PDB file of C-alpha atoms and ligand atoms in Angstrom:
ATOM      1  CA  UNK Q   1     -89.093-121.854 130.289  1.00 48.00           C
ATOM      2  CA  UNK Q   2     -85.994-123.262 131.124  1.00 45.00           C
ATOM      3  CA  UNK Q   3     -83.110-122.944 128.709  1.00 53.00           C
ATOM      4  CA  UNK Q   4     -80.857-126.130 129.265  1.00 70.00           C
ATOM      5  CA  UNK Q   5     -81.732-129.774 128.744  1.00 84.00           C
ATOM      6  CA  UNK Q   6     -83.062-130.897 131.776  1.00 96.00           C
ATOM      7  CA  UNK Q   7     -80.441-133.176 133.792  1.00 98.00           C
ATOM      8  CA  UNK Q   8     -81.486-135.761 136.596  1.00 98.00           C
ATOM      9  CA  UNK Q   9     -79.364-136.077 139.388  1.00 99.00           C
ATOM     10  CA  UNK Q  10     -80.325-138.994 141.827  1.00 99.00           C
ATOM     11  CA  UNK Q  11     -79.898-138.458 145.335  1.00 98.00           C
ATOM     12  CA  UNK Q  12     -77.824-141.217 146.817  1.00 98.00           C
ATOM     13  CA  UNK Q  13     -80.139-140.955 150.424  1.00 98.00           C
ATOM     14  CA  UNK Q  14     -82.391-143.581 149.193  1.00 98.00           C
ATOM     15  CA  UNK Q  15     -79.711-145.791 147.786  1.00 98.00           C
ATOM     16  CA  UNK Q  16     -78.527-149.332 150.107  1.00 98.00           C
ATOM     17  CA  UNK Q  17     -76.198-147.719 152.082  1.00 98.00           C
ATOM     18  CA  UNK Q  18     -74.644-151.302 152.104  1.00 98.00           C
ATOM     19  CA  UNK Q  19     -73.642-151.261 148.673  1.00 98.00           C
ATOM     20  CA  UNK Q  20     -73.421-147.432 147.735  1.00 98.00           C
ATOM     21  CA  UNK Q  21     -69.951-148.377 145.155  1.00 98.00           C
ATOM     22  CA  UNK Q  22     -72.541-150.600 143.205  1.00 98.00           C
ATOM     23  CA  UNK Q  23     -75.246-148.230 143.612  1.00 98.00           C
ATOM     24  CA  UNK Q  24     -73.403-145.157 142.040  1.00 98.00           C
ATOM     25  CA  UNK Q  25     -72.239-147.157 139.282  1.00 98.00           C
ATOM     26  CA  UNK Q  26     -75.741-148.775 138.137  1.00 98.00           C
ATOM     27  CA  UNK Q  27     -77.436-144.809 138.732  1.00 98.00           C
ATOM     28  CA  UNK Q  28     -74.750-143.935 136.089  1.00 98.00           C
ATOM     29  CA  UNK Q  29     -75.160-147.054 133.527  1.00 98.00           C
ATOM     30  CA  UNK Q  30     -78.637-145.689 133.888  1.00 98.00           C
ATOM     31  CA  UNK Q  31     -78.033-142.167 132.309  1.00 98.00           C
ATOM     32  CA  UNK Q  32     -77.467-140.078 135.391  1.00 98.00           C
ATOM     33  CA  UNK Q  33     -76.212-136.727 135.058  1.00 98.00           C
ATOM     34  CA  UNK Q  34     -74.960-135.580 138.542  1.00 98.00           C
ATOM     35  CA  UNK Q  35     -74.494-137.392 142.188  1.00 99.00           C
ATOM     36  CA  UNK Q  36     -76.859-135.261 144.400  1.00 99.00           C
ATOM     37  CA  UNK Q  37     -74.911-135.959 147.647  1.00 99.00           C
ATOM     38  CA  UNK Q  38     -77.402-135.054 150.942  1.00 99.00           C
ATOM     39  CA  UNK Q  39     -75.008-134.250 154.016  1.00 99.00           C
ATOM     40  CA  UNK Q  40     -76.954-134.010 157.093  1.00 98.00           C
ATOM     41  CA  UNK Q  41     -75.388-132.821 160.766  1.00 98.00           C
ATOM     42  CA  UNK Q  42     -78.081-133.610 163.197  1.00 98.00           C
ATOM     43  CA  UNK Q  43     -78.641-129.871 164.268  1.00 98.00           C
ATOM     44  CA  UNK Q  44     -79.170-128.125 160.632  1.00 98.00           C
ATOM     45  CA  UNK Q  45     -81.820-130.754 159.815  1.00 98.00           C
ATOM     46  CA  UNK Q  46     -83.126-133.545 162.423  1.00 98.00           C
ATOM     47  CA  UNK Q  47     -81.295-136.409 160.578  1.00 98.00           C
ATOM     48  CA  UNK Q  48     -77.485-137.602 160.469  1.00 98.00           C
ATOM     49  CA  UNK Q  49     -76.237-139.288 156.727  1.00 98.00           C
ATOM     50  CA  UNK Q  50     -72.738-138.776 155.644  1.00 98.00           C
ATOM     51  CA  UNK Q  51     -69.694-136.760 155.449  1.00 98.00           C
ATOM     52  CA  UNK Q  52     -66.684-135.949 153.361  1.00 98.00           C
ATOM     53  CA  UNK Q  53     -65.466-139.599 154.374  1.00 98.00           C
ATOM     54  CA  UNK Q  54     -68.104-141.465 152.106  1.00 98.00           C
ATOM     55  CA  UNK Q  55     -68.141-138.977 149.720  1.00 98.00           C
ATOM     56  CA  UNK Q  56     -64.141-139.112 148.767  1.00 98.00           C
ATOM     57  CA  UNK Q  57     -64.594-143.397 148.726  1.00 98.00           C
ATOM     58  CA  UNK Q  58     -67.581-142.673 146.104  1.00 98.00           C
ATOM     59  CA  UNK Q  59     -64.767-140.369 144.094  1.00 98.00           C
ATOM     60  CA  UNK Q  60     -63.061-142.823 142.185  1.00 95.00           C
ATOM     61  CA  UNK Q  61     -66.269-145.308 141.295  1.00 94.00           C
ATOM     62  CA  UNK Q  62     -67.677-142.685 138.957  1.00 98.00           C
ATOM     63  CA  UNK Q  63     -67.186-139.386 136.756  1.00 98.00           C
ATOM     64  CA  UNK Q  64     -70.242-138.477 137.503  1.00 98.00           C
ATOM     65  CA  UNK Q  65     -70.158-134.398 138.984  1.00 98.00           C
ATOM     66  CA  UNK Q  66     -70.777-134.677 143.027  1.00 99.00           C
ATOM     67  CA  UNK Q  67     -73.541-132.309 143.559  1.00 99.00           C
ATOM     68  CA  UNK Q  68     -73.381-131.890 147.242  1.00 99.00           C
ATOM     69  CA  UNK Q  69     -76.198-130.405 149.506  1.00 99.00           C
ATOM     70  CA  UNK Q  70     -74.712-129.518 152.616  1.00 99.00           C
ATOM     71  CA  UNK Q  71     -77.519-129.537 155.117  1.00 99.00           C
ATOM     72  CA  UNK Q  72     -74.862-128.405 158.283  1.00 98.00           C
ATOM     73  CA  UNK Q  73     -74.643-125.366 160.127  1.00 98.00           C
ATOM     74  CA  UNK Q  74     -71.835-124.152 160.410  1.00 98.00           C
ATOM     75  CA  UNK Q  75     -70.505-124.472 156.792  1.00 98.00           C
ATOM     76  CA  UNK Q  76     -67.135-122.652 156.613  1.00 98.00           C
ATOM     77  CA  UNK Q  77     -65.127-124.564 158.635  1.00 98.00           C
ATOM     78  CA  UNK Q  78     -65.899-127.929 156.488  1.00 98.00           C
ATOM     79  CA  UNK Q  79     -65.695-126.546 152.885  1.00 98.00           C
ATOM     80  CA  UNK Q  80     -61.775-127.267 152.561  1.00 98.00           C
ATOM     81  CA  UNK Q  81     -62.924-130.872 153.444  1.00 99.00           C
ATOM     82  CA  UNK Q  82     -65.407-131.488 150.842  1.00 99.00           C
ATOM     83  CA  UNK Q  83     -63.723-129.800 148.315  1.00 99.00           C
ATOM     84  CA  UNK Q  84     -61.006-132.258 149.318  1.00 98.00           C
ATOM     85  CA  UNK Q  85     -63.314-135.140 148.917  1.00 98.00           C
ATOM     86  CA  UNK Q  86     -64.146-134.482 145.561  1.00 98.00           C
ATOM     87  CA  UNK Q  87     -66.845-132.413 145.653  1.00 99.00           C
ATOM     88  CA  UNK Q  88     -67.721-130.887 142.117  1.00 99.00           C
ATOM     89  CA  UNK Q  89     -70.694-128.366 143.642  1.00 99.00           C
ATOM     90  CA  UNK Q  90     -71.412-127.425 146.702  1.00 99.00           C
ATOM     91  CA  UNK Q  91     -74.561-125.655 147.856  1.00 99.00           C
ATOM     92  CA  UNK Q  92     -75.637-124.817 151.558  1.00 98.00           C
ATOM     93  CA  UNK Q  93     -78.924-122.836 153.001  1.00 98.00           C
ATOM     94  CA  UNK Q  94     -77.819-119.204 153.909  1.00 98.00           C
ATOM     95  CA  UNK Q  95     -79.615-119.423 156.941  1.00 97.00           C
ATOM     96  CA  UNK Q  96     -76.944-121.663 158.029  1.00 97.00           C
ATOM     97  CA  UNK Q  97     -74.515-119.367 158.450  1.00 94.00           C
ATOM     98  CA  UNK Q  98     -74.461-115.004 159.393  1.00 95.00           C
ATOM     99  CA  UNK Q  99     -72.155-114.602 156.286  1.00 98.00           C
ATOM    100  CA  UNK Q 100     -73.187-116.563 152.748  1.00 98.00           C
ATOM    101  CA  UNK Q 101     -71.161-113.961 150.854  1.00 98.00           C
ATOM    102  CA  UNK Q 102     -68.176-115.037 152.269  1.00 98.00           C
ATOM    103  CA  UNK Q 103     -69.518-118.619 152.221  1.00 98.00           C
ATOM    104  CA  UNK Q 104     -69.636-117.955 148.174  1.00 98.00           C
ATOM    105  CA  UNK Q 105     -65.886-116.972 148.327  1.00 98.00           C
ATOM    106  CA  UNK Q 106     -64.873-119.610 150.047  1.00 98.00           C
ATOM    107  CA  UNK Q 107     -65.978-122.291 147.760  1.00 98.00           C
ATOM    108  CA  UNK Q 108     -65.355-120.179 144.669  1.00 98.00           C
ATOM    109  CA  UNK Q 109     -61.736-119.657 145.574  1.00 98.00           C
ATOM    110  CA  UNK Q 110     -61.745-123.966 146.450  1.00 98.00           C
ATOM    111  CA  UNK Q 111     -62.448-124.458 142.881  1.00 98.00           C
ATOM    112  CA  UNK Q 112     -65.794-125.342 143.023  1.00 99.00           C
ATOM    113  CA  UNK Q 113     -68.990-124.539 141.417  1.00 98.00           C
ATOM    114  CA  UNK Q 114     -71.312-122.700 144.175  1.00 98.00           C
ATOM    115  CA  UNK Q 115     -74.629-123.339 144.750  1.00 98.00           C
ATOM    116  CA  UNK Q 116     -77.723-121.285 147.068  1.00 98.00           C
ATOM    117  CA  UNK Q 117     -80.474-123.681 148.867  1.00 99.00           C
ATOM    118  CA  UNK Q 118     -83.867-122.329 149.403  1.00 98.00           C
ATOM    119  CA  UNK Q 119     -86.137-124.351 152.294  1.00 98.00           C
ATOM    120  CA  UNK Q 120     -89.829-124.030 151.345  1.00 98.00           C
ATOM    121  CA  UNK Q 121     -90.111-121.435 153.412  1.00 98.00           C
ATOM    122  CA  UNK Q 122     -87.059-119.185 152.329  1.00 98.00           C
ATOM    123  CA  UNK Q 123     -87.764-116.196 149.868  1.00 98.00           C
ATOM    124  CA  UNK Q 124     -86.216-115.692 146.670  1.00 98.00           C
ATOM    125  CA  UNK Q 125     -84.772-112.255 148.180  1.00 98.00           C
ATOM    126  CA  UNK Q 126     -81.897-113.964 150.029  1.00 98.00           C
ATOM    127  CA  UNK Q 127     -80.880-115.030 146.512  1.00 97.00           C
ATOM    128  CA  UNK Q 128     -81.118-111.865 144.944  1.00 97.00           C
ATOM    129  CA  UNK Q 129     -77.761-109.942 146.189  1.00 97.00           C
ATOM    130  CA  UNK Q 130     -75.847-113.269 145.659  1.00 98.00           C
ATOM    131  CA  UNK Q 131     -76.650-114.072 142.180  1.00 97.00           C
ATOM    132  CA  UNK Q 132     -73.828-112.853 140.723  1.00 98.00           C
ATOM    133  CA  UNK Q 133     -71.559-115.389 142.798  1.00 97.00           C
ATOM    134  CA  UNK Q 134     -73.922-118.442 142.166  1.00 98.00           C
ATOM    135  CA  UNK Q 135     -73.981-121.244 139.849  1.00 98.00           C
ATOM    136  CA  UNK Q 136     -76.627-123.379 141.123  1.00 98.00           C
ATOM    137  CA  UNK Q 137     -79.945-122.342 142.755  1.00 98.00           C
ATOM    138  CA  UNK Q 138     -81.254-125.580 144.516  1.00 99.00           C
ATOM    139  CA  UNK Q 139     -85.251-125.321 145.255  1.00 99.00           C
ATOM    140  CA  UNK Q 140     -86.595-127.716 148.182  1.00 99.00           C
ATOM    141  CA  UNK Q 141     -89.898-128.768 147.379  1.00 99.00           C
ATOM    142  CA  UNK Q 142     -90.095-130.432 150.854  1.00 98.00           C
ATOM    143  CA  UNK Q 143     -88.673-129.213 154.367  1.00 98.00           C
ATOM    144  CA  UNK Q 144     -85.171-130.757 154.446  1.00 98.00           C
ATOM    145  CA  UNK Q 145     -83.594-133.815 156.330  1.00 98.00           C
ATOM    146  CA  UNK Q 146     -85.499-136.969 155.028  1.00 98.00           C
ATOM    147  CA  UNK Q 147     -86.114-138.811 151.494  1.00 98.00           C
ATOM    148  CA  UNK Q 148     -89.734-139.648 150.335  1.00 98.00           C
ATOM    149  CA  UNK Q 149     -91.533-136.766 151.361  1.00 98.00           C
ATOM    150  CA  UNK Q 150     -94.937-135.104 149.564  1.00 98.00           C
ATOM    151  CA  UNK Q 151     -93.918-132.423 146.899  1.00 98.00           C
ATOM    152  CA  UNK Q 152     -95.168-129.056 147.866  1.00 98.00           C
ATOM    153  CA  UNK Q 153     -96.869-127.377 145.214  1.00 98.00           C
ATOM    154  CA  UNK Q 154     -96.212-124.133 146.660  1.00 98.00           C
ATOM    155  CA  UNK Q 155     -92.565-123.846 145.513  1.00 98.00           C
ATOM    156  CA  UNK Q 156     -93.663-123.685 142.300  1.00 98.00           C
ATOM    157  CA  UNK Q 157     -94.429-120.273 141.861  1.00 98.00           C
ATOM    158  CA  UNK Q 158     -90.504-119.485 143.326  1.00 98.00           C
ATOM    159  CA  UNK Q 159     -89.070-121.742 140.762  1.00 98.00           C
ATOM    160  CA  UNK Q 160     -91.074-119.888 138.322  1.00 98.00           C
ATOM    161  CA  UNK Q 161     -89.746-116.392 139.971  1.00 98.00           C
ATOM    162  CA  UNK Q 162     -85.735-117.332 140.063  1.00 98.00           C
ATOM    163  CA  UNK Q 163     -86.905-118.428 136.245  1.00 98.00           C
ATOM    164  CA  UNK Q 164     -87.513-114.883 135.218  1.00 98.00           C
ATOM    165  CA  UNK Q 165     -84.099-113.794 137.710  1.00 98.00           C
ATOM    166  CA  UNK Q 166     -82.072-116.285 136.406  1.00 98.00           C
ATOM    167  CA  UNK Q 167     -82.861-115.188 132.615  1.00 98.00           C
ATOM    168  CA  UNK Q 168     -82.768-111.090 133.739  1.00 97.00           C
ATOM    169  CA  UNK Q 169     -79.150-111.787 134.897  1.00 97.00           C
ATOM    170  CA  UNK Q 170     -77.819-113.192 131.568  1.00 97.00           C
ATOM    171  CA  UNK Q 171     -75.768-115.800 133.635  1.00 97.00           C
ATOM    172  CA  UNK Q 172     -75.002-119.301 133.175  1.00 97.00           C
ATOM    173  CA  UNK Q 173     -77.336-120.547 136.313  1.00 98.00           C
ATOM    174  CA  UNK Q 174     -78.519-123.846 137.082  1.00 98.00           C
ATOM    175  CA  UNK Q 175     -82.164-124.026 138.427  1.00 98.00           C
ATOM    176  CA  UNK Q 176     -82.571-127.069 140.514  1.00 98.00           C
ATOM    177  CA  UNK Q 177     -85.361-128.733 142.225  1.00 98.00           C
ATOM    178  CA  UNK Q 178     -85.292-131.102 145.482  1.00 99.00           C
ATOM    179  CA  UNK Q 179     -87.957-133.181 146.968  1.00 98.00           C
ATOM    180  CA  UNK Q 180     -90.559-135.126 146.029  1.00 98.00           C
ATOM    181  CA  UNK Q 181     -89.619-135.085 142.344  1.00 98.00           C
ATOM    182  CA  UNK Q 182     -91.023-137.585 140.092  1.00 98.00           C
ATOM    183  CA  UNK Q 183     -92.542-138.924 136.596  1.00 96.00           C
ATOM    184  CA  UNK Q 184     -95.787-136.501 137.720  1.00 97.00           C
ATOM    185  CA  UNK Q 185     -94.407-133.939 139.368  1.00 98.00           C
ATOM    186  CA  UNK Q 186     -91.294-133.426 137.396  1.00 97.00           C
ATOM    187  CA  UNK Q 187     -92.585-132.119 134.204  1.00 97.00           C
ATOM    188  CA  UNK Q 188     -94.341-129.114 136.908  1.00 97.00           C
ATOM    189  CA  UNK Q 189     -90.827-127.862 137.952  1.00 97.00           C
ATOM    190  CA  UNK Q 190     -90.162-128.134 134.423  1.00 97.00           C
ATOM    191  CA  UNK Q 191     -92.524-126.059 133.211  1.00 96.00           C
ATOM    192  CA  UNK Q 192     -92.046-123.696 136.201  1.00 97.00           C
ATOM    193  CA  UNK Q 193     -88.411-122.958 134.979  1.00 97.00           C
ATOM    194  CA  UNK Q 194     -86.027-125.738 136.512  1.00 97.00           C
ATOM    195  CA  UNK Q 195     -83.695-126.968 134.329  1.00 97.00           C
ATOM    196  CA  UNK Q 196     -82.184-129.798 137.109  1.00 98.00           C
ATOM    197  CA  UNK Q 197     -84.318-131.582 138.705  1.00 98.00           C
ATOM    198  CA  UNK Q 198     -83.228-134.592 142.036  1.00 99.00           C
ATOM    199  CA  UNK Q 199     -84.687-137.678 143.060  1.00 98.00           C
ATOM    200  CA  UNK Q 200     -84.089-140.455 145.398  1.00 98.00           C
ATOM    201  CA  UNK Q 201     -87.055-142.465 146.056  1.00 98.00           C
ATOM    202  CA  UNK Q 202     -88.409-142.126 142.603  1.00 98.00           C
ATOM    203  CA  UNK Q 203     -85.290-143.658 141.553  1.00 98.00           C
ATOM    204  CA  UNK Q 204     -83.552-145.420 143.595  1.00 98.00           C
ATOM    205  CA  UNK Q 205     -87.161-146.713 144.684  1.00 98.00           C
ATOM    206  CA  UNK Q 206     -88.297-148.194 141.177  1.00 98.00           C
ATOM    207  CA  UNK Q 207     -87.222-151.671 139.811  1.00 98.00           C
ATOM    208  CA  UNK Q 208     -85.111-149.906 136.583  1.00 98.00           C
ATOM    209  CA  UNK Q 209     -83.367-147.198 137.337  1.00 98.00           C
ATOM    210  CA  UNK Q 210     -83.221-145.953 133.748  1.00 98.00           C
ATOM    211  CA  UNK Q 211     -86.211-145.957 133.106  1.00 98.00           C
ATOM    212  CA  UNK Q 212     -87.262-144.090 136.296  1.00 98.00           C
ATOM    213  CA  UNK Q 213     -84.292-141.458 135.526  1.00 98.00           C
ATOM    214  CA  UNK Q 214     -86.065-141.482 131.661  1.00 97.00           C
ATOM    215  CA  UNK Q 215     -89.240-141.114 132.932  1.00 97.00           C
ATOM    216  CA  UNK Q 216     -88.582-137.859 135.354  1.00 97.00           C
ATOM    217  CA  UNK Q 217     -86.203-136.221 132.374  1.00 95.00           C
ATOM    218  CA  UNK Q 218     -89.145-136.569 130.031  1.00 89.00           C
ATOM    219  CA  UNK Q 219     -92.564-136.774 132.120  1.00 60.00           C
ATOM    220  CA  UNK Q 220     -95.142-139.014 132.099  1.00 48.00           C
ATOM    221  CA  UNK Q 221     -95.485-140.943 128.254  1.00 49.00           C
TER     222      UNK Q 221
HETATM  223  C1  LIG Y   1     -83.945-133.912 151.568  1.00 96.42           C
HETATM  224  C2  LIG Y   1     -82.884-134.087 150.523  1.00 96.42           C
HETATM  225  C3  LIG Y   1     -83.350-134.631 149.226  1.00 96.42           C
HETATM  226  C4  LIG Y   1     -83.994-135.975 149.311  1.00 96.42           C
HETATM  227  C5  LIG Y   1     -84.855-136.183 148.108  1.00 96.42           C
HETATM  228  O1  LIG Y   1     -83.406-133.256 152.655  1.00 96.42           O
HETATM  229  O2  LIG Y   1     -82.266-132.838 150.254  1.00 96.42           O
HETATM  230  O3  LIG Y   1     -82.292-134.628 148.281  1.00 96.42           O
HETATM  231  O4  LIG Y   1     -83.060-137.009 149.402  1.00 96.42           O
HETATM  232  O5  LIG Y   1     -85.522-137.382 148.274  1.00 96.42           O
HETATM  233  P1  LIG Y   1     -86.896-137.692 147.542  1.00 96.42           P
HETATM  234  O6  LIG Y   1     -86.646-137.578 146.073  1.00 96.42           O
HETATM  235  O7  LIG Y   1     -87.206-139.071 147.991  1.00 96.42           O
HETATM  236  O8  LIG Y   1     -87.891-136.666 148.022  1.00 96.42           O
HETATM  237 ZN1  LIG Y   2     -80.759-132.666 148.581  1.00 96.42          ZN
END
């Protein structure tokens, strides 16, 4: 079971990109814990969103932590620019780049918290030798590059496996969970182990975004 209160973290992809500013700040009113940020490059993942340009305008509307999911290949050369931004985490896939040691490094030594992404079908292994440079372990629970897609039930097993890691290593680790999170399928990643869990459609999708955000924290009434 997971050892920390779970926190929601919206993901601003299924916000109105017209009025993000206004969007950040009612997700926050709301009881949000982080901004999951989704940064897609067109060639990592078949879909374009942002970059470090929205994200630093976002910056000063909130004080909300900027959980960023870089979804770019390559990753190194951009780090310095969303650290810049304001970025609070940042987590990338390691298949996006030949060295995610280094990758670790790099953000540690920027002053930000690190984080590992696992596509559905990534094993926990590629975790393993890096857990003692991670603080966030971010599990897709749909292939990445677009909002509003089925949950697969699959990944639950994994979340339940980097559980029993996470616990083995005695470190402070976030277990997240991304895609296709909510009110009925949240309280399954809970159980499973996750301790963060990120939503867009389920919450920027409903009519009251508190009570969505209430509703995925606690599960179903
Ligand atoms: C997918 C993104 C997710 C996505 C989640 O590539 O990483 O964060 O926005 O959206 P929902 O909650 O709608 O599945
Ligand atoms: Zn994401």
């Amino acid at each position: 079971m997971a050892q920390h209160p779970t926190l929601v973290a919206p993901s601003l992809l299924a916000a109105d990109f017209a009025r993000l500013g206004a969007e950040v700040a009612a997700i926050e009113a709301a009881g949000a814990d982080w901004l999951h940020l989704d940064v897609m490059d067109g060639h990592f993942v078949p879909n374009i969103s942002f970059g470090p340009v929205v994200i630093k305008a976002l910056r000063k509307h909130t004080r909300m932590p900027f959980d960023v999911h870089l979804m770019i290949a390559p990753v190194d050369p951009l780090l310095a620019a969303f650290a810049e931004a304001g970025s609070d985490h940042i987590m990338f896939h390691p298949e996006a780049g030949p060295h995610p040691h280094r990758t670790l490094q790099a953000i540690k030594a920027l002053g930000c918290r690190a984080g590992l992404v696992l596509n559905p079908g990534s094993p926990v292994v590629l975790v393993e030798p890096l857990l003692d440079m991670v603080d966030i372990v971010l599990v897709m629970s749909v292939n990445p590059g677009f909002g509003g897609q089925k949950f697969i039930a699959s990944q639950l097993d994994k979340i339940a496996a980097l559980r029993r890691l996470i616990d083995a290593s005695g470190r402070e680790i976030r277990l997240e969970v991304d895609g296709g999170v909510d009110p009925v399928t949240a309280p399954r990643c809970i159980a499973a182990g996750a301790d963060t869990l990120v939503a867009g459609t389920a919450v920027f999708g409903a009519p009251d975004y508190r009570a969505a955000i209430d509703a995925i924290r606690r599960g179903p009434a």
